[in-house]
C-alpha cells in the first residue's frame, strides 16, 4: 500500500511509456499491464482514486474500485469507457481532444494519397528492384484530380482534414448527425447520400452505438465501383465482412484503413487484398503527439485532485456536472 500522500492512480492495460512516466512524477502509480484486476490486493483496490487507460475499461473494473473518482482516457475516442455508467457512479471521465487533431489529419491525408495513387505498391516496386527488372510501375487507375471527398464526422479532426484537402483542389461534402451552420461545405442528410455523391468516403466519426456498422453493404453499394473508403475513425463503424465482400467483388474500388473491428487482429481476407492500404492504428502515433496526450491525461488528474476545473471532461461528465472535484 502506498505510504505517500499522493492519490493512487491505476494505469489499466498497456499505456504509452512517456505518459506512464509523467503520471509517475505526479502520483502514486500502480500499472496493471495484464488488465487482470485479480492482481490487485483488496487494500490497493480500496486506494485507487483515478484510472488512466488507453482503450477499453470494463464497467466491472470501475465497479470494483470503491474510491474511484476519475478516469483519464488516453485518446480522443473514448468508446472503450462507458462514460454514462461512470457518471451514474459520480465518476468523471476525460479524454484527449485537440492535441492530436493535426497529427491525425496529416495521417488521414497520407492514407488518402497512398490509397488513391497506390504509393505503397509503387514503393515496393522501387525497393524490390522490379523497376530495373520489369520497368516502370503501371499508371494508377485513380487520381485526386476532379474528385469529391465525403467526410463522415465533420468535427475538429474532420475539419482539419477538410482544410488540408481543400488545398489539393478536391470538392468536400459531409454528413453529421445534424448540419453545421458554420461551414460552407455541402451537407448530405444521410450517410448513403454522402456515399452516393462522393468518390472517396472518409470516416472520422467516433465509435459507439450510434455509429456501429453504419458503413454497411448499402453504403458501400452507394459509393460504387470507382469509390474508395478511408477509415481513420473506428473499425466498429464499418461492417467489416461487408467491406471485405465489397473489395473482393469490386463493389467498391479500394480502401485505406487505419482502424479495424477487432484490433490488433485483421482478417486474413482483408490482409490478402491488393486494393487496400492497412495501417496499424497509427493516426496519432508520433512521439511528440503521444507526449502531449499523456500530459493532458495527467493534467486532468492533477486539476481534479487540486479541486480545479477539468480541462477536457467528456460531454457525459459535463452533463452530470462532473467537471471539478470541488
Ligand atoms: C484516438 O485518440 O481516439 C485515437 O484513435 C488513438 O490513436
CSV table of C-alpha atoms and ligand atoms in Angstrom, one decimal:
chain,number,residue,atom,x,y,z
A,1,UNK,CA,0.0,0.0,0.0
A,2,UNK,CA,1.4,3.5,-0.8
A,3,UNK,CA,2.9,5.4,2.0
A,4,UNK,CA,3.0,8.8,0.3
A,5,UNK,CA,0.1,11.2,0.3
A,6,UNK,CA,-0.3,11.3,-3.5
A,7,UNK,CA,-3.5,9.8,-4.9
A,8,UNK,CA,-3.1,6.3,-6.2
A,9,UNK,CA,-3.6,6.1,-10.0
A,10,UNK,CA,-4.3,2.7,-11.6
A,11,UNK,CA,-2.9,2.5,-15.1
A,12,UNK,CA,-5.1,-0.1,-16.7
A,13,UNK,CA,-3.6,-2.1,-19.6
A,14,UNK,CA,-0.8,-1.2,-22.0
A,15,UNK,CA,0.0,2.5,-21.8
A,16,UNK,CA,2.3,5.0,-23.5
A,17,UNK,CA,5.7,4.9,-21.8
A,18,UNK,CA,6.1,8.7,-21.7
A,19,UNK,CA,2.6,9.1,-20.3
A,20,UNK,CA,3.3,6.5,-17.6
A,21,UNK,CA,6.5,8.3,-16.6
A,22,UNK,CA,4.5,11.6,-16.4
A,23,UNK,CA,1.9,10.0,-14.1
A,24,UNK,CA,4.7,8.6,-12.0
A,25,UNK,CA,6.1,12.1,-11.5
A,26,UNK,CA,2.8,13.3,-10.1
A,27,UNK,CA,1.1,10.4,-8.4
A,28,UNK,CA,1.5,7.0,-6.9
A,29,UNK,CA,1.0,4.7,-9.8
A,30,UNK,CA,0.1,1.0,-10.0
A,31,UNK,CA,0.4,-0.3,-13.6
A,32,UNK,CA,-1.8,-3.2,-14.3
A,33,UNK,CA,-0.4,-4.1,-17.7
A,34,UNK,CA,-2.1,-7.5,-17.6
A,35,UNK,CA,-5.6,-5.9,-17.2
A,36,UNK,CA,-6.2,-8.6,-14.5
A,37,UNK,CA,-7.9,-6.9,-11.5
A,38,UNK,CA,-7.2,-10.2,-9.6
A,39,UNK,CA,-3.6,-9.0,-9.3
A,40,UNK,CA,-4.7,-6.1,-7.1
A,41,UNK,CA,-4.9,-6.6,-3.4
A,42,UNK,CA,-8.1,-5.6,-1.7
A,43,UNK,CA,-6.3,-2.8,0.0
A,44,UNK,CA,-5.0,-1.5,-3.3
A,45,UNK,CA,-8.5,-1.7,-4.9
A,46,UNK,CA,-9.7,0.5,-2.0
A,47,UNK,CA,-7.0,3.0,-2.5
A,48,UNK,CA,-7.4,3.7,-6.2
A,49,UNK,CA,-8.8,7.2,-6.8
A,50,UNK,CA,-8.1,7.5,-10.5
A,51,UNK,CA,-7.7,5.3,-13.5
A,52,UNK,CA,-5.7,6.1,-16.7
A,53,UNK,CA,-6.5,3.9,-19.7
A,54,UNK,CA,-5.9,3.8,-23.4
A,55,UNK,CA,-8.7,1.8,-24.8
A,56,UNK,CA,-11.2,-0.4,-23.0
A,57,UNK,CA,-12.1,-0.2,-19.3
A,58,UNK,CA,-14.7,-2.7,-18.3
A,59,UNK,CA,-17.5,-1.4,-16.1
A,60,UNK,CA,-16.7,-4.4,-13.8
A,61,UNK,CA,-13.3,-2.9,-13.1
A,62,UNK,CA,-14.8,0.6,-12.4
A,63,UNK,CA,-17.3,-1.0,-10.1
A,64,UNK,CA,-14.5,-2.9,-8.2
A,65,UNK,CA,-12.8,0.3,-7.2
A,66,UNK,CA,-14.9,1.9,-4.4
A,67,UNK,CA,-12.8,5.1,-4.1
A,68,UNK,CA,-12.6,5.8,-7.9
A,69,UNK,CA,-13.3,9.4,-8.7
A,70,UNK,CA,-12.0,10.0,-12.2
A,71,UNK,CA,-11.0,8.1,-15.4
A,72,UNK,CA,-8.4,9.7,-17.7
A,73,UNK,CA,-8.7,8.3,-21.2
A,74,UNK,CA,-5.6,8.5,-23.4
A,75,UNK,CA,-7.2,9.2,-26.8
A,76,UNK,CA,-9.9,11.4,-28.1
A,77,UNK,CA,-12.2,8.5,-28.9
A,78,UNK,CA,-13.4,7.1,-25.6
A,79,UNK,CA,-15.9,4.5,-26.8
A,80,UNK,CA,-13.9,2.0,-24.7
A,81,UNK,CA,-15.1,3.7,-21.5
A,82,UNK,CA,-18.8,3.7,-20.5
A,83,UNK,CA,-18.9,7.4,-19.6
A,84,UNK,CA,-22.7,7.2,-18.8
A,85,UNK,CA,-22.1,4.4,-16.4
A,86,UNK,CA,-19.2,6.4,-14.8
A,87,UNK,CA,-21.5,9.4,-14.5
A,88,UNK,CA,-24.1,7.4,-12.7
A,89,UNK,CA,-21.5,6.4,-10.2
A,90,UNK,CA,-20.3,10.0,-9.9
A,91,UNK,CA,-17.0,9.2,-11.7
A,92,UNK,CA,-15.7,11.9,-14.1
A,93,UNK,CA,-14.2,10.9,-17.5
A,94,UNK,CA,-11.7,12.9,-19.5
A,95,UNK,CA,-10.3,12.4,-23.0
A,96,UNK,CA,-7.5,14.0,-25.1
A,97,UNK,CA,-9.0,16.1,-27.9
A,98,UNK,CA,-7.2,18.9,-29.8
A,99,UNK,CA,-3.6,17.9,-29.0
A,100,UNK,CA,-3.8,15.1,-31.7
A,101,UNK,CA,-6.0,16.8,-34.3
A,102,UNK,CA,-3.3,17.9,-36.7
A,103,UNK,CA,-1.4,14.6,-36.5
A,104,UNK,CA,-4.5,12.5,-37.2
A,105,UNK,CA,-5.4,14.9,-40.1
A,106,UNK,CA,-1.9,14.5,-41.6
A,107,UNK,CA,-2.1,10.7,-41.4
A,108,UNK,CA,-5.6,10.8,-43.0
A,109,UNK,CA,-4.4,12.8,-45.9
A,110,UNK,CA,-1.4,10.5,-46.3
A,111,UNK,CA,-3.7,7.5,-46.3
A,112,UNK,CA,-5.9,9.1,-49.0
A,113,UNK,CA,-2.9,9.7,-51.2
A,114,UNK,CA,-1.4,6.3,-50.6
A,115,UNK,CA,-4.7,4.6,-51.5
A,116,UNK,CA,-5.6,6.7,-54.5
A,117,UNK,CA,-2.1,6.7,-56.0
A,118,UNK,CA,-1.0,3.2,-54.8
A,119,UNK,CA,2.2,4.6,-53.3
A,120,UNK,CA,2.7,1.6,-51.1
A,121,UNK,CA,2.9,-0.7,-54.1
A,122,UNK,CA,5.0,1.8,-56.0
A,123,UNK,CA,7.4,2.0,-53.1
A,124,UNK,CA,7.7,-1.8,-53.0
A,125,UNK,CA,8.3,-1.8,-56.8
A,126,UNK,CA,11.3,0.5,-56.4
A,127,UNK,CA,12.6,-1.2,-53.3
A,128,UNK,CA,12.4,-4.7,-54.7
A,129,UNK,CA,14.4,-3.8,-57.9
A,130,UNK,CA,11.3,-4.5,-60.1
A,131,UNK,CA,11.6,-1.1,-61.6
A,132,UNK,CA,15.0,-2.1,-63.1
A,133,UNK,CA,14.0,-5.7,-63.9
A,134,UNK,CA,10.5,-5.1,-65.2
A,135,UNK,CA,10.2,-1.4,-66.0
A,136,UNK,CA,8.1,1.5,-64.8
A,137,UNK,CA,5.3,1.0,-62.2
A,138,UNK,CA,2.0,0.9,-64.0
A,139,UNK,CA,0.0,4.1,-64.2
A,140,UNK,CA,-2.5,4.3,-61.4
A,141,UNK,CA,-6.2,3.8,-62.1
A,142,UNK,CA,-7.1,6.8,-59.9
A,143,UNK,CA,-6.0,10.4,-59.3
A,144,UNK,CA,-7.2,13.0,-56.8
A,145,UNK,CA,-7.9,15.3,-59.7
A,146,UNK,CA,-11.6,16.3,-60.0
A,147,UNK,CA,-12.6,14.1,-57.1
A,148,UNK,CA,-15.1,14.7,-54.3
A,149,UNK,CA,-14.3,13.6,-50.7
A,150,UNK,CA,-17.2,12.9,-48.4
A,151,UNK,CA,-16.4,13.3,-44.8
A,152,UNK,CA,-18.4,11.4,-42.2
A,153,UNK,CA,-18.0,13.2,-38.9
A,154,UNK,CA,-17.1,16.8,-39.6
A,155,UNK,CA,-15.8,17.6,-36.1
A,156,UNK,CA,-12.4,19.0,-35.1
A,157,UNK,CA,-10.4,16.3,-36.9
A,158,UNK,CA,-12.8,16.2,-39.9
A,159,UNK,CA,-12.4,20.0,-40.3
A,160,UNK,CA,-8.6,19.7,-40.1
A,161,UNK,CA,-8.7,17.1,-42.8
A,162,UNK,CA,-11.1,19.2,-45.0
A,163,UNK,CA,-8.8,22.2,-44.6
A,164,UNK,CA,-5.8,20.2,-45.9
A,165,UNK,CA,-7.8,18.6,-48.7
A,166,UNK,CA,-9.1,21.9,-49.9
A,167,UNK,CA,-5.5,22.8,-50.9
A,168,UNK,CA,-5.5,19.7,-53.1
A,169,UNK,CA,-8.4,21.2,-55.1
A,170,UNK,CA,-10.9,18.4,-54.3
A,171,UNK,CA,-14.5,19.1,-53.5
A,172,UNK,CA,-15.6,18.4,-49.9
A,173,UNK,CA,-19.0,17.3,-48.6
A,174,UNK,CA,-20.0,15.9,-45.3
A,175,UNK,CA,-22.6,14.1,-43.2
A,176,UNK,CA,-23.0,14.6,-39.4
A,177,UNK,CA,-25.9,13.9,-37.1
A,178,UNK,CA,-27.0,17.4,-37.8
A,179,UNK,CA,-26.0,20.1,-40.3
A,180,UNK,CA,-23.4,22.6,-39.2
A,181,UNK,CA,-24.2,26.3,-39.5
A,182,UNK,CA,-20.5,27.4,-39.5
A,183,UNK,CA,-19.2,25.7,-42.7
A,184,UNK,CA,-19.9,26.2,-46.4
A,185,UNK,CA,-19.3,22.5,-47.4
A,186,UNK,CA,-22.5,20.8,-48.8
A,187,UNK,CA,-24.3,18.6,-46.3
A,188,UNK,CA,-25.8,15.3,-47.1
A,189,UNK,CA,-28.7,14.2,-44.8
A,190,UNK,CA,-27.7,10.5,-44.8
A,191,UNK,CA,-24.6,8.5,-45.0
A,192,UNK,CA,-25.9,6.7,-48.1
A,193,UNK,CA,-26.5,10.1,-49.8
A,194,UNK,CA,-23.0,11.2,-48.9
A,195,UNK,CA,-21.5,7.9,-50.3
A,196,UNK,CA,-23.6,8.4,-53.5
A,197,UNK,CA,-22.3,11.9,-54.1
A,198,UNK,CA,-18.6,11.1,-53.2
A,199,UNK,CA,-15.7,9.4,-54.9
A,200,UNK,CA,-13.9,9.0,-51.6
A,201,UNK,CA,-15.8,8.4,-48.4
A,202,UNK,CA,-13.6,9.3,-45.4
A,203,UNK,CA,-14.8,8.2,-42.0
A,204,UNK,CA,-13.7,10.2,-38.9
A,205,UNK,CA,-16.7,9.6,-36.8
A,206,UNK,CA,-16.3,8.3,-33.3
A,207,UNK,CA,-17.2,4.7,-32.3
A,208,UNK,CA,-20.2,3.7,-30.1
A,209,UNK,CA,-23.8,2.6,-30.5
A,210,UNK,CA,-24.8,5.5,-32.8
A,211,UNK,CA,-22.2,4.7,-35.5
A,212,UNK,CA,-22.0,0.9,-35.1
A,213,UNK,CA,-21.6,-0.8,-38.5
A,214,UNK,CA,-23.1,2.4,-40.1
A,215,UNK,CA,-20.9,1.9,-43.2
A,216,UNK,CA,-22.7,-1.3,-44.4
A,217,UNK,CA,-23.3,-3.1,-47.7
A,218,UNK,CA,-25.9,-0.5,-48.8
A,219,UNK,CA,-23.5,2.5,-48.2
A,220,UNK,CA,-20.7,0.6,-50.0
A,221,UNK,CA,-23.0,0.0,-52.9
A,222,UNK,CA,-23.8,3.7,-53.0
A,223,UNK,CA,-20.1,4.5,-53.0
A,224,UNK,CA,-19.9,2.4,-56.2
A,225,UNK,CA,-17.3,0.5,-58.2
A,226,UNK,CA,-15.0,3.5,-58.6
A,227,UNK,CA,-15.4,4.5,-54.9
A,228,UNK,CA,-12.7,4.5,-52.2
A,229,UNK,CA,-13.3,4.1,-48.5
A,230,UNK,CA,-10.8,5.7,-46.0
A,231,UNK,CA,-11.3,5.0,-42.3
A,232,UNK,CA,-9.4,6.8,-39.5
A,233,UNK,CA,-12.3,6.8,-37.1
A,234,UNK,CA,-13.2,3.5,-35.6
A,235,UNK,CA,-13.3,0.0,-37.0
A,236,UNK,CA,-16.7,-0.6,-35.4
A,237,UNK,CA,-18.2,2.0,-37.7
A,238,UNK,CA,-17.7,-0.4,-40.7
A,239,UNK,CA,-19.5,-3.7,-41.3
A,240,UNK,CA,-16.1,-5.4,-41.9
A,241,UNK,CA,-17.3,-8.6,-43.6
A,242,UNK,CA,-19.5,-6.5,-45.9
A,243,UNK,CA,-16.4,-4.3,-46.7
A,244,UNK,CA,-14.3,-7.4,-47.5
A,245,UNK,CA,-17.0,-8.7,-49.8
A,246,UNK,CA,-17.3,-5.3,-51.5
A,247,UNK,CA,-13.5,-5.1,-52.0
A,248,UNK,CA,-13.3,-8.7,-53.3
A,249,UNK,CA,-16.3,-8.3,-55.7
A,250,UNK,CA,-15.4,-4.8,-57.0
A,251,UNK,CA,-18.5,-3.2,-55.4
A,252,UNK,CA,-16.0,-0.5,-54.4
A,253,UNK,CA,-12.5,0.0,-55.8
A,254,UNK,CA,-10.2,0.3,-52.8
A,255,UNK,CA,-9.9,1.1,-49.1
A,256,UNK,CA,-7.3,2.7,-46.8
A,257,UNK,CA,-7.8,1.7,-43.2
A,258,UNK,CA,-6.1,2.7,-40.0
A,259,UNK,CA,-8.7,1.1,-37.8
A,260,UNK,CA,-10.3,-2.3,-37.6
A,261,UNK,CA,-13.2,-4.1,-35.9
A,262,UNK,CA,-11.1,-6.3,-33.7
A,263,UNK,CA,-7.7,-4.7,-33.3
A,264,UNK,CA,-5.0,-5.9,-33.5
A,265,UNK,CA,-6.5,-8.7,-35.4
A,266,UNK,CA,-7.1,-8.0,-39.1
A,267,UNK,CA,-9.0,-10.7,-41.1
A,268,UNK,CA,-6.7,-12.7,-43.4
A,269,UNK,CA,-9.1,-12.0,-46.4
A,270,UNK,CA,-8.5,-8.3,-45.9
A,271,UNK,CA,-4.8,-8.7,-45.5
A,272,UNK,CA,-4.7,-10.6,-48.8
A,273,UNK,CA,-6.4,-7.9,-50.8
A,274,UNK,CA,-4.1,-5.8,-53.0
A,275,UNK,CA,-6.7,-2.9,-53.3
A,276,UNK,CA,-6.2,-2.0,-49.6
A,277,UNK,CA,-3.7,0.0,-47.6
A,278,UNK,CA,-3.7,-1.2,-44.0
A,279,UNK,CA,-2.1,0.8,-41.1
A,280,UNK,CA,-1.9,-0.5,-37.5
A,281,UNK,CA,-3.9,2.4,-35.9
A,282,UNK,CA,-1.1,4.9,-36.1
A,283,UNK,CA,-3.0,8.1,-36.9
A,284,UNK,CA,-1.9,9.9,-33.8
A,285,UNK,CA,1.2,7.8,-33.2
A,286,UNK,CA,4.1,10.2,-33.2
A,287,UNK,CA,6.1,10.5,-30.0
A,288,UNK,CA,5.5,14.3,-29.9
A,289,UNK,CA,1.8,13.9,-30.1
A,290,UNK,CA,1.6,11.0,-27.7
A,291,UNK,CA,3.6,13.0,-25.1
A,292,UNK,CA,1.0,15.8,-25.4
A,293,UNK,CA,-1.8,13.2,-25.0
A,294,UNK,CA,-0.1,11.7,-21.9
A,295,UNK,CA,0.5,15.2,-20.4
A,296,UNK,CA,-3.2,16.0,-20.9
A,297,UNK,CA,-4.3,12.9,-19.1
A,298,UNK,CA,-2.0,13.8,-16.2
A,299,UNK,CA,-3.1,17.5,-16.3
A,300,UNK,CA,-6.7,16.5,-15.9
A,301,UNK,CA,-6.0,14.2,-13.0
A,302,UNK,CA,-3.8,17.0,-11.3
A,303,UNK,CA,-6.6,19.5,-11.8
A,304,UNK,CA,-9.2,17.2,-10.4
A,305,UNK,CA,-7.2,16.5,-7.2
A,306,UNK,CA,-6.4,20.2,-6.8
A,307,UNK,CA,-10.1,21.0,-7.0
A,308,UNK,CA,-9.7,22.8,-10.3
A,309,UNK,CA,-11.9,22.7,-13.4
A,310,UNK,CA,-11.1,19.7,-15.7
A,311,UNK,CA,-9.5,20.7,-19.0
A,312,UNK,CA,-11.3,18.2,-21.2
A,313,UNK,CA,-14.2,16.4,-19.5
A,314,UNK,CA,-16.3,14.3,-21.9
A,315,UNK,CA,-19.8,15.5,-22.6
A,316,UNK,CA,-21.4,12.8,-20.4
A,317,UNK,CA,-19.4,14.1,-17.4
A,318,UNK,CA,-20.2,17.7,-18.3
A,319,UNK,CA,-23.9,16.8,-18.4
A,320,UNK,CA,-23.7,15.2,-15.0
A,321,UNK,CA,-21.8,18.3,-13.6
A,322,UNK,CA,-18.7,16.3,-13.1
A,323,UNK,CA,-16.3,19.0,-14.2
A,324,UNK,CA,-14.4,19.5,-11.0
A,325,UNK,CA,-14.0,17.8,-7.7
A,326,UNK,CA,-15.0,20.8,-5.6
B,1,LIG,C1,-7.9,8.3,-30.5
B,1,LIG,O1,-7.3,9.2,-29.9
B,1,LIG,O2,-9.1,8.0,-30.4
B,1,LIG,C2,-7.0,7.6,-31.5
B,1,LIG,O3,-7.8,6.6,-32.2
B,1,LIG,C3,-5.9,6.9,-30.7
B,1,LIG,O4,-4.8,7.0,-31.6
